[in-house]
């Protein structure tokens, strides 16, 4: 038997008998159409590692969408296709993603590539790491044949993340983030050549779009390794390239606190770095929503310099009421003289229920106007300092004012 083949029984014990015979059925059908078809990518990696897989990804040499439609005609089910990517999802016994083997061209650094149909070898050669660049054929005559041109199996044994060619990171710098993520997930390390190339990525990093960079940070956060990921990316010079200087130990402690206390979000980590390097422009570049842009702006307000660490909660509220509670929490995790106050204030604010609302003032017969906002803020401050505790006391305070 071919030593680069896995036995059907091995596939059956990983996928389950039913899925395995379903794959065999697809393979036999593909034979009739003379379409080579393979399991590919992360799925093959997870199969060899005996880790649970997410979805079933197939690639075909030929038209993936047409093949998906032919499968649906023969076996039933429906097909959702994305013509521009040459991909389709065939929903039958389970969802199966079917992709046309393709070769990619990077016309612009960091941008999405242009694609054209290609052979399985070219398809594997465009991939990120050798552990993700293996395929297992499922056609009947070749069922279980392993295609491993980049020594992916050896990399699994060595526990190495290895790029396929020296310019890989320049071609697509998001691979730096992927490398770190897979390394942390699988407890693998980057091979020394891969580290060497990663640290040379340089200016190409500026071409990663804000959306893609943030997506990568979300993926790290979802796997619970945002802090470790940031650390490793620092070792690969990612942050010095993007921010122009190194993060200080204080910034790292800030990020560790953020992760520990629930602000486990790439945007806050970027903000921590930006505050440390005084490069809010960088954080601003990666803020995706209006709300995030606002967070960045709030980070630089003078209140953080003006507020006295010894202020009461009420006094703090007078300055901080208009600032989003996330930014208060963000700063409460920084190592500032102000932090203990902010921590107490942030905690209070999340549970805070004002005694009075504008509706109460209207009901009490006051004429609405900007003064309402002032009064309500004053009441909140007094309430936070424990000077008033009931709605009647609040109304009495206002009556005295007028
Ligand atoms: P996960 O277990 O996180 O889903 P995965 O390996 O399936 O991991 P995907 O992001 O779903 O990862 O990508 C599927 C496959 O596509 C990868 O295994 C890899 O071969 C290839 N791939 C994904 N992103 C890139 C990239 N930026 N450059 C090259 N190949 C990539």
Tab-separated table of C-alpha atoms and ligand atoms in Angstrom:
chain	number	residue	atom	x	y	z
A	1	UNK	CA	0.000	0.000	0.000
A	2	UNK	CA	0.961	3.614	-0.660
A	3	UNK	CA	2.709	4.919	2.431
A	4	UNK	CA	1.210	8.330	1.701
A	5	UNK	CA	-2.295	7.051	2.111
A	6	UNK	CA	-4.637	6.818	5.033
A	7	UNK	CA	-6.847	3.769	5.376
A	8	UNK	CA	-10.607	4.228	4.952
A	9	UNK	CA	-10.991	2.803	8.456
A	10	UNK	CA	-8.872	5.653	9.842
A	11	UNK	CA	-11.050	8.213	8.079
A	12	UNK	CA	-14.135	6.385	9.327
A	13	UNK	CA	-12.988	6.504	12.919
A	14	UNK	CA	-12.294	10.237	12.670
A	15	UNK	CA	-15.346	11.360	10.685
A	16	UNK	CA	-17.734	8.663	11.810
A	17	UNK	CA	-18.932	5.803	9.569
A	18	UNK	CA	-21.803	7.746	8.088
A	19	UNK	CA	-19.798	10.800	7.018
A	20	UNK	CA	-17.023	8.569	5.724
A	21	UNK	CA	-19.345	6.596	3.469
A	22	UNK	CA	-20.895	9.877	2.365
A	23	UNK	CA	-17.409	11.033	1.337
A	24	UNK	CA	-16.911	7.749	-0.520
A	25	UNK	CA	-20.200	8.313	-2.335
A	26	UNK	CA	-19.073	11.806	-3.368
A	27	UNK	CA	-15.742	10.375	-4.510
A	28	UNK	CA	-17.403	7.704	-6.641
A	29	UNK	CA	-19.710	10.292	-8.181
A	30	UNK	CA	-16.731	12.552	-8.934
A	31	UNK	CA	-15.094	9.599	-10.750
A	32	UNK	CA	-18.025	9.444	-13.155
A	33	UNK	CA	-17.534	13.119	-13.946
A	34	UNK	CA	-13.754	12.656	-13.993
A	35	UNK	CA	-13.346	15.357	-11.395
A	36	UNK	CA	-10.466	14.981	-8.919
A	37	UNK	CA	-11.762	15.862	-5.454
A	38	UNK	CA	-9.912	16.294	-2.141
A	39	UNK	CA	-10.372	17.057	1.530
A	40	UNK	CA	-8.131	19.998	2.183
A	41	UNK	CA	-6.576	22.591	4.468
A	42	UNK	CA	-7.406	22.898	8.146
A	43	UNK	CA	-9.569	19.813	7.959
A	44	UNK	CA	-6.656	17.587	6.942
A	45	UNK	CA	-4.467	19.184	9.623
A	46	UNK	CA	-7.121	18.490	12.262
A	47	UNK	CA	-7.580	14.939	10.977
A	48	UNK	CA	-3.892	14.154	11.454
A	49	UNK	CA	-3.908	15.800	14.868
A	50	UNK	CA	-7.133	14.000	15.793
A	51	UNK	CA	-8.617	17.307	16.808
A	52	UNK	CA	-12.308	18.020	16.249
A	53	UNK	CA	-13.025	19.697	12.900
A	54	UNK	CA	-15.473	22.498	12.144
A	55	UNK	CA	-16.726	22.005	8.607
A	56	UNK	CA	-16.004	19.747	5.692
A	57	UNK	CA	-14.009	21.509	3.008
A	58	UNK	CA	-13.550	19.923	-0.393
A	59	UNK	CA	-11.593	21.230	-3.318
A	60	UNK	CA	-12.079	20.037	-6.866
A	61	UNK	CA	-9.877	20.397	-9.894
A	62	UNK	CA	-12.453	21.942	-12.194
A	63	UNK	CA	-15.574	23.956	-11.583
A	64	UNK	CA	-16.478	23.705	-7.876
A	65	UNK	CA	-19.847	25.372	-8.215
A	66	UNK	CA	-20.888	23.176	-11.137
A	67	UNK	CA	-19.769	20.115	-9.176
A	68	UNK	CA	-21.821	21.179	-6.141
A	69	UNK	CA	-24.873	21.603	-8.371
A	70	UNK	CA	-24.330	18.183	-9.953
A	71	UNK	CA	-24.100	16.638	-6.477
A	72	UNK	CA	-27.359	18.296	-5.489
A	73	UNK	CA	-29.063	17.015	-8.647
A	74	UNK	CA	-27.825	13.494	-8.005
A	75	UNK	CA	-28.279	13.277	-4.227
A	76	UNK	CA	-30.667	16.101	-3.359
A	77	UNK	CA	-30.127	19.092	-1.131
A	78	UNK	CA	-29.522	22.703	-2.031
A	79	UNK	CA	-26.561	24.771	-3.159
A	80	UNK	CA	-25.571	28.282	-2.152
A	81	UNK	CA	-22.843	29.601	-4.377
A	82	UNK	CA	-20.521	32.595	-4.393
A	83	UNK	CA	-19.671	32.956	-8.056
A	84	UNK	CA	-16.892	35.498	-7.629
A	85	UNK	CA	-14.956	33.200	-5.264
A	86	UNK	CA	-15.776	29.977	-7.143
A	87	UNK	CA	-17.120	28.501	-3.898
A	88	UNK	CA	-20.354	26.736	-3.025
A	89	UNK	CA	-21.963	25.223	0.021
A	90	UNK	CA	-23.907	22.075	-0.630
A	91	UNK	CA	-26.470	21.435	2.089
A	92	UNK	CA	-27.338	17.743	2.170
A	93	UNK	CA	-26.781	15.315	5.064
A	94	UNK	CA	-24.488	18.075	6.337
A	95	UNK	CA	-23.083	21.305	4.953
A	96	UNK	CA	-20.128	20.743	2.687
A	97	UNK	CA	-18.045	23.610	1.329
A	98	UNK	CA	-16.807	23.005	-2.173
A	99	UNK	CA	-14.117	25.151	-3.698
A	100	UNK	CA	-12.467	25.327	-7.091
A	101	UNK	CA	-8.723	24.729	-6.926
A	102	UNK	CA	-7.195	28.105	-7.528
A	103	UNK	CA	-4.059	30.047	-7.895
A	104	UNK	CA	-3.911	33.508	-6.430
A	105	UNK	CA	-2.183	36.636	-7.556
A	106	UNK	CA	-1.503	39.511	-5.249
A	107	UNK	CA	-1.842	42.606	-7.369
A	108	UNK	CA	-1.561	44.863	-4.343
A	109	UNK	CA	0.211	44.162	-1.084
A	110	UNK	CA	-2.177	43.203	1.710
A	111	UNK	CA	-5.247	43.369	-0.533
A	112	UNK	CA	-7.409	40.389	-1.413
A	113	UNK	CA	-5.884	38.354	-4.212
A	114	UNK	CA	-7.149	37.867	-7.738
A	115	UNK	CA	-7.845	34.200	-8.498
A	116	UNK	CA	-7.908	31.783	-11.422
A	117	UNK	CA	-8.675	28.050	-11.621
A	118	UNK	CA	-5.646	25.833	-11.109
A	119	UNK	CA	-4.369	22.359	-10.263
A	120	UNK	CA	-4.453	20.918	-6.758
A	121	UNK	CA	-0.702	21.511	-6.512
A	122	UNK	CA	-1.075	25.183	-7.269
A	123	UNK	CA	-3.961	25.347	-4.834
A	124	UNK	CA	-1.838	23.885	-2.057
A	125	UNK	CA	1.092	26.142	-2.971
A	126	UNK	CA	-0.958	29.320	-2.393
A	127	UNK	CA	-1.692	28.346	1.210
A	128	UNK	CA	-0.276	29.823	4.380
A	129	UNK	CA	1.593	27.092	6.278
A	130	UNK	CA	2.719	23.576	5.510
A	131	UNK	CA	0.382	22.157	8.177
A	132	UNK	CA	-2.531	23.749	6.285
A	133	UNK	CA	-1.321	22.739	2.833
A	134	UNK	CA	-2.144	19.037	2.689
A	135	UNK	CA	-4.927	17.276	0.826
A	136	UNK	CA	-6.491	13.828	0.958
A	137	UNK	CA	-8.061	12.588	-2.250
A	138	UNK	CA	-11.498	10.953	-2.007
A	139	UNK	CA	-12.028	9.658	-5.565
A	140	UNK	CA	-12.697	5.913	-5.442
A	141	UNK	CA	-9.474	4.704	-7.003
A	142	UNK	CA	-7.377	7.052	-4.882
A	143	UNK	CA	-9.464	7.194	-1.710
A	144	UNK	CA	-7.214	8.225	1.191
A	145	UNK	CA	-4.200	9.281	-0.889
A	146	UNK	CA	-2.337	12.053	0.860
A	147	UNK	CA	-0.849	14.973	-1.054
A	148	UNK	CA	1.837	16.498	1.089
A	149	UNK	CA	4.291	18.339	-1.119
A	150	UNK	CA	5.396	20.785	1.588
A	151	UNK	CA	6.147	18.240	4.356
A	152	UNK	CA	3.138	19.217	6.396
A	153	UNK	CA	3.103	15.901	8.228
A	154	UNK	CA	6.692	16.393	9.303
A	155	UNK	CA	5.792	19.899	10.527
A	156	UNK	CA	3.011	18.353	12.610
A	157	UNK	CA	5.550	15.987	14.134
A	158	UNK	CA	8.024	18.838	14.724
A	159	UNK	CA	5.190	21.028	16.048
A	160	UNK	CA	6.226	23.730	13.617
A	161	UNK	CA	4.369	26.483	11.817
A	162	UNK	CA	6.275	26.893	8.580
A	163	UNK	CA	5.548	29.170	5.617
A	164	UNK	CA	5.808	27.736	2.113
A	165	UNK	CA	8.080	30.342	0.573
A	166	UNK	CA	10.166	33.281	1.813
A	167	UNK	CA	7.874	36.038	0.528
A	168	UNK	CA	4.752	34.557	2.109
A	169	UNK	CA	4.349	37.238	4.784
A	170	UNK	CA	5.060	40.075	2.376
A	171	UNK	CA	2.434	38.646	0.051
A	172	UNK	CA	-0.161	38.499	2.837
A	173	UNK	CA	0.891	39.936	6.211
A	174	UNK	CA	-2.302	38.691	7.889
A	175	UNK	CA	-0.443	35.371	7.909
A	176	UNK	CA	1.635	36.735	10.798
A	177	UNK	CA	-1.518	36.838	12.880
A	178	UNK	CA	-2.603	33.419	11.648
A	179	UNK	CA	0.799	31.941	12.450
A	180	UNK	CA	0.633	33.236	16.002
A	181	UNK	CA	-2.962	32.045	16.405
A	182	UNK	CA	-2.283	28.497	15.171
A	183	UNK	CA	0.903	28.386	17.242
A	184	UNK	CA	-0.979	29.274	20.402
A	185	UNK	CA	-3.894	26.991	19.617
A	186	UNK	CA	-1.826	23.929	18.836
A	187	UNK	CA	1.084	24.730	21.117
A	188	UNK	CA	3.381	24.813	18.078
A	189	UNK	CA	6.229	27.222	17.453
A	190	UNK	CA	7.203	29.084	14.313
A	191	UNK	CA	10.192	27.471	12.611
A	192	UNK	CA	13.345	29.572	12.746
A	193	UNK	CA	13.224	30.424	9.026
A	194	UNK	CA	9.568	31.421	9.444
A	195	UNK	CA	10.448	33.676	12.389
A	196	UNK	CA	13.264	35.174	10.349
A	197	UNK	CA	10.935	35.998	7.445
A	198	UNK	CA	8.180	37.211	9.773
A	199	UNK	CA	10.440	39.769	11.404
A	200	UNK	CA	11.334	41.087	7.947
A	201	UNK	CA	7.719	41.805	6.931
A	202	UNK	CA	8.159	45.516	7.578
A	203	UNK	CA	6.131	48.090	5.673
A	204	UNK	CA	3.861	45.470	4.074
A	205	UNK	CA	2.101	45.389	7.451
A	206	UNK	CA	0.725	48.855	6.782
A	207	UNK	CA	-1.226	47.421	3.871
A	208	UNK	CA	-3.420	45.185	6.027
A	209	UNK	CA	-6.828	46.811	6.023
A	210	UNK	CA	-8.330	47.876	9.340
A	211	UNK	CA	-11.096	45.343	8.913
A	212	UNK	CA	-8.780	42.406	8.307
A	213	UNK	CA	-6.461	43.328	11.148
A	214	UNK	CA	-9.363	43.649	13.543
A	215	UNK	CA	-10.791	40.321	12.322
A	216	UNK	CA	-7.498	38.660	13.156
A	217	UNK	CA	-7.509	40.234	16.630
A	218	UNK	CA	-11.091	39.050	17.148
A	219	UNK	CA	-10.012	35.520	16.275
A	220	UNK	CA	-7.210	35.703	18.844
A	221	UNK	CA	-9.640	37.083	21.429
A	222	UNK	CA	-12.179	34.348	20.685
A	223	UNK	CA	-9.523	31.755	21.355
A	224	UNK	CA	-8.731	33.504	24.658
A	225	UNK	CA	-5.146	34.309	23.662
A	226	UNK	CA	-5.258	37.997	22.811
A	227	UNK	CA	-2.593	38.965	25.344
A	228	UNK	CA	-0.217	36.136	24.471
A	229	UNK	CA	-0.906	36.830	20.798
A	230	UNK	CA	-0.011	40.511	21.195
A	231	UNK	CA	3.194	39.499	22.975
A	232	UNK	CA	4.250	37.135	20.228
A	233	UNK	CA	3.350	39.647	17.540
A	234	UNK	CA	5.615	42.119	19.364
A	235	UNK	CA	8.458	39.598	19.155
A	236	UNK	CA	7.828	39.511	15.403
A	237	UNK	CA	8.117	43.352	15.310
A	238	UNK	CA	4.505	43.875	14.306
A	239	UNK	CA	3.763	46.622	16.813
A	240	UNK	CA	7.033	48.503	16.407
A	241	UNK	CA	6.259	48.631	12.700
A	242	UNK	CA	2.683	49.814	13.157
A	243	UNK	CA	3.223	52.158	16.129
A	244	UNK	CA	6.767	53.342	15.464
A	245	UNK	CA	8.042	52.344	18.908
A	246	UNK	CA	8.017	49.485	21.412
A	247	UNK	CA	5.309	49.077	24.014
A	248	UNK	CA	6.576	49.720	27.553
A	249	UNK	CA	6.220	47.189	30.369
A	250	UNK	CA	3.480	49.412	31.725
A	251	UNK	CA	1.488	49.017	28.515
A	252	UNK	CA	1.875	45.245	28.747
A	253	UNK	CA	0.593	45.266	32.321
A	254	UNK	CA	-2.330	47.384	31.148
A	255	UNK	CA	-3.175	44.842	28.456
A	256	UNK	CA	-2.842	41.943	30.875
A	257	UNK	CA	-5.301	43.725	33.185
A	258	UNK	CA	-7.658	44.396	30.304
A	259	UNK	CA	-7.743	40.708	29.391
A	260	UNK	CA	-8.153	39.652	32.992
A	261	UNK	CA	-10.980	42.076	33.687
A	262	UNK	CA	-13.106	41.438	30.655
A	263	UNK	CA	-11.992	44.119	28.171
A	264	UNK	CA	-10.702	41.312	26.030
A	265	UNK	CA	-11.001	43.161	22.767
A	266	UNK	CA	-8.455	44.066	20.123
A	267	UNK	CA	-9.604	47.673	20.009
A	268	UNK	CA	-8.800	48.217	23.690
A	269	UNK	CA	-5.429	46.546	23.319
A	270	UNK	CA	-4.632	48.816	20.382
A	271	UNK	CA	-5.747	51.774	22.464
A	272	UNK	CA	-3.469	50.715	25.309
A	273	UNK	CA	-0.560	50.586	22.876
A	274	UNK	CA	-1.558	53.887	21.324
A	275	UNK	CA	-1.754	55.665	24.682
A	276	UNK	CA	1.639	54.220	25.604
A	277	UNK	CA	3.323	55.328	22.364
A	278	UNK	CA	1.238	58.517	22.095
A	279	UNK	CA	0.055	57.338	18.703
A	280	UNK	CA	-3.714	57.685	18.896
A	281	UNK	CA	-3.685	58.158	15.133
A	282	UNK	CA	-2.789	54.457	14.827
A	283	UNK	CA	-5.665	53.386	17.087
A	284	UNK	CA	-7.933	55.658	15.088
A	285	UNK	CA	-6.925	53.953	11.857
A	286	UNK	CA	-8.138	50.613	13.237
A	287	UNK	CA	-11.341	51.924	14.803
A	288	UNK	CA	-14.107	50.521	12.606
A	289	UNK	CA	-17.317	52.043	13.925
A	290	UNK	CA	-18.377	55.530	14.918
A	291	UNK	CA	-18.547	54.332	18.487
A	292	UNK	CA	-14.968	53.071	18.344
A	293	UNK	CA	-13.793	56.375	16.849
A	294	UNK	CA	-15.468	58.020	19.813
A	295	UNK	CA	-13.613	55.761	22.216
A	296	UNK	CA	-10.340	56.862	20.661
A	297	UNK	CA	-11.265	60.506	21.008
A	298	UNK	CA	-12.327	60.070	24.609
A	299	UNK	CA	-8.996	58.500	25.376
A	300	UNK	CA	-7.267	61.810	24.716
A	301	UNK	CA	-9.609	64.170	26.606
A	302	UNK	CA	-7.938	66.493	29.167
A	303	UNK	CA	-10.091	65.081	31.966
A	304	UNK	CA	-7.561	62.281	32.502
A	305	UNK	CA	-4.948	64.862	33.451
A	306	UNK	CA	-7.277	67.165	35.366
A	307	UNK	CA	-9.166	64.771	37.591
A	308	UNK	CA	-7.660	64.496	41.075
A	309	UNK	CA	-7.021	60.928	42.276
A	310	UNK	CA	-8.548	61.946	45.607
A	311	UNK	CA	-11.819	63.222	44.138
A	312	UNK	CA	-15.059	61.794	45.481
A	313	UNK	CA	-17.234	59.624	43.251
A	314	UNK	CA	-19.603	62.563	42.813
A	315	UNK	CA	-16.771	64.882	41.804
A	316	UNK	CA	-15.491	62.284	39.373
A	317	UNK	CA	-18.955	61.892	37.910
A	318	UNK	CA	-19.169	65.609	37.163
A	319	UNK	CA	-16.204	65.169	34.772
A	320	UNK	CA	-16.829	61.635	33.578
A	321	UNK	CA	-20.596	61.418	33.103
A	322	UNK	CA	-20.302	62.217	29.391
A	323	UNK	CA	-17.526	59.687	28.810
A	324	UNK	CA	-18.472	56.150	27.839
A	325	UNK	CA	-18.207	53.665	30.668
A	326	UNK	CA	-15.904	51.442	28.567
A	327	UNK	CA	-13.242	54.140	28.476
A	328	UNK	CA	-13.565	54.679	32.196
A	329	UNK	CA	-13.012	50.950	32.635
A	330	UNK	CA	-10.161	51.044	30.145
A	331	UNK	CA	-8.351	53.712	32.155
A	332	UNK	CA	-9.191	52.069	35.442
A	333	UNK	CA	-6.983	49.156	34.310
A	334	UNK	CA	-4.042	51.407	33.429
A	335	UNK	CA	-1.406	52.057	36.040
A	336	UNK	CA	-2.237	55.667	36.826
A	337	UNK	CA	-2.521	57.503	40.143
A	338	UNK	CA	-6.158	57.846	39.104
A	339	UNK	CA	-6.845	54.142	38.661
A	340	UNK	CA	-8.224	53.236	42.126
A	341	UNK	CA	-10.745	56.075	41.893
A	342	UNK	CA	-11.695	55.067	38.364
A	343	UNK	CA	-12.096	51.450	39.360
A	344	UNK	CA	-14.497	52.379	42.153
A	345	UNK	CA	-16.298	54.821	39.899
A	346	UNK	CA	-16.627	52.345	37.000
A	347	UNK	CA	-18.069	49.753	39.340
A	348	UNK	CA	-20.594	52.204	40.793
A	349	UNK	CA	-21.554	53.515	37.416
A	350	UNK	CA	-22.486	50.134	35.980
A	351	UNK	CA	-24.978	49.546	38.788
A	352	UNK	CA	-26.129	53.141	39.036
A	353	UNK	CA	-29.864	53.962	38.910
A	354	UNK	CA	-30.590	57.714	38.926
A	355	UNK	CA	-33.210	58.840	41.437
A	356	UNK	CA	-34.676	61.359	39.034
A	357	UNK	CA	-35.356	61.563	35.305
A	358	UNK	CA	-36.456	64.381	33.039
A	359	UNK	CA	-39.973	62.934	33.156
A	360	UNK	CA	-40.021	63.377	36.942
A	361	UNK	CA	-39.100	67.037	36.533
A	362	UNK	CA	-41.857	67.595	33.977
A	363	UNK	CA	-44.337	65.897	36.259
A	364	UNK	CA	-43.245	68.183	39.072
A	365	UNK	CA	-44.170	71.129	36.816
A	366	UNK	CA	-40.764	72.438	35.783
A	367	UNK	CA	-40.290	74.039	32.359
A	368	UNK	CA	-38.001	71.836	30.233
A	369	UNK	CA	-34.690	73.339	29.162
A	370	UNK	CA	-30.931	72.871	29.294
A	371	UNK	CA	-31.086	73.368	33.034
A	372	UNK	CA	-32.680	69.907	33.316
A	373	UNK	CA	-29.401	68.314	32.273
A	374	UNK	CA	-27.497	70.327	34.878
A	375	UNK	CA	-29.933	69.485	37.652
A	376	UNK	CA	-30.013	65.805	36.806
A	377	UNK	CA	-26.219	65.664	36.754
A	378	UNK	CA	-26.044	67.465	40.114
A	379	UNK	CA	-28.533	65.022	41.601
A	380	UNK	CA	-26.506	62.083	40.283
A	381	UNK	CA	-23.336	63.502	41.839
A	382	UNK	CA	-25.038	64.054	45.203
A	383	UNK	CA	-26.541	60.589	45.003
A	384	UNK	CA	-23.141	59.013	44.275
A	385	UNK	CA	-21.663	60.768	47.311
A	386	UNK	CA	-24.561	59.577	49.458
A	387	UNK	CA	-25.929	63.072	50.186
A	388	UNK	CA	-29.379	62.235	48.910
A	389	UNK	CA	-31.049	58.846	48.759
A	390	UNK	CA	-34.687	59.288	47.729
A	391	UNK	CA	-36.670	60.881	44.943
A	392	UNK	CA	-38.326	63.253	47.440
A	393	UNK	CA	-34.970	64.453	48.686
A	394	UNK	CA	-33.907	65.032	45.095
A	395	UNK	CA	-37.022	67.075	44.327
A	396	UNK	CA	-36.591	69.021	47.543
A	397	UNK	CA	-33.025	69.870	46.528
A	398	UNK	CA	-34.272	71.232	43.204
A	399	UNK	CA	-37.075	73.181	44.840
A	400	UNK	CA	-34.491	74.842	47.042
A	401	UNK	CA	-32.404	75.797	43.992
A	402	UNK	CA	-35.238	77.547	42.172
B	1	LIG	P1	-9.784	27.008	11.641
B	1	LIG	O1	-9.592	25.732	12.372
B	1	LIG	O2	-9.433	28.212	12.450
B	1	LIG	O3	-11.044	27.123	10.868
B	1	LIG	P2	-8.550	26.687	9.061
B	1	LIG	O4	-7.188	26.155	8.773
B	1	LIG	O5	-9.711	25.924	8.565
B	1	LIG	O6	-8.588	26.941	10.606
B	1	LIG	P3	-9.459	29.009	7.601
B	1	LIG	O7	-9.173	30.428	7.946
B	1	LIG	O8	-10.852	28.534	7.618
B	1	LIG	O9	-8.529	28.160	8.551
B	1	LIG	O10	-8.823	28.749	6.178
B	1	LIG	C1	-8.938	27.515	5.517
B	1	LIG	C2	-7.664	27.201	4.755
B	1	LIG	O11	-7.416	28.201	3.781
B	1	LIG	C3	-6.414	27.165	5.642
B	1	LIG	O12	-6.202	25.905	6.200
B	1	LIG	C4	-5.323	27.572	4.676
B	1	LIG	O13	-4.889	26.460	3.931
B	1	LIG	C5	-6.029	28.500	3.721
B	1	LIG	N1	-5.857	29.919	4.094
B	1	LIG	C6	-6.648	30.686	4.896
B	1	LIG	N2	-6.190	31.931	5.010
B	1	LIG	C7	-5.070	31.996	4.267
B	1	LIG	C8	-4.129	33.018	3.972
B	1	LIG	N3	-4.227	34.236	4.493
B	1	LIG	N4	-3.114	32.707	3.140
B	1	LIG	C9	-3.007	31.480	2.609
B	1	LIG	N5	-3.837	30.473	2.856
B	1	LIG	C10	-4.863	30.713	3.672
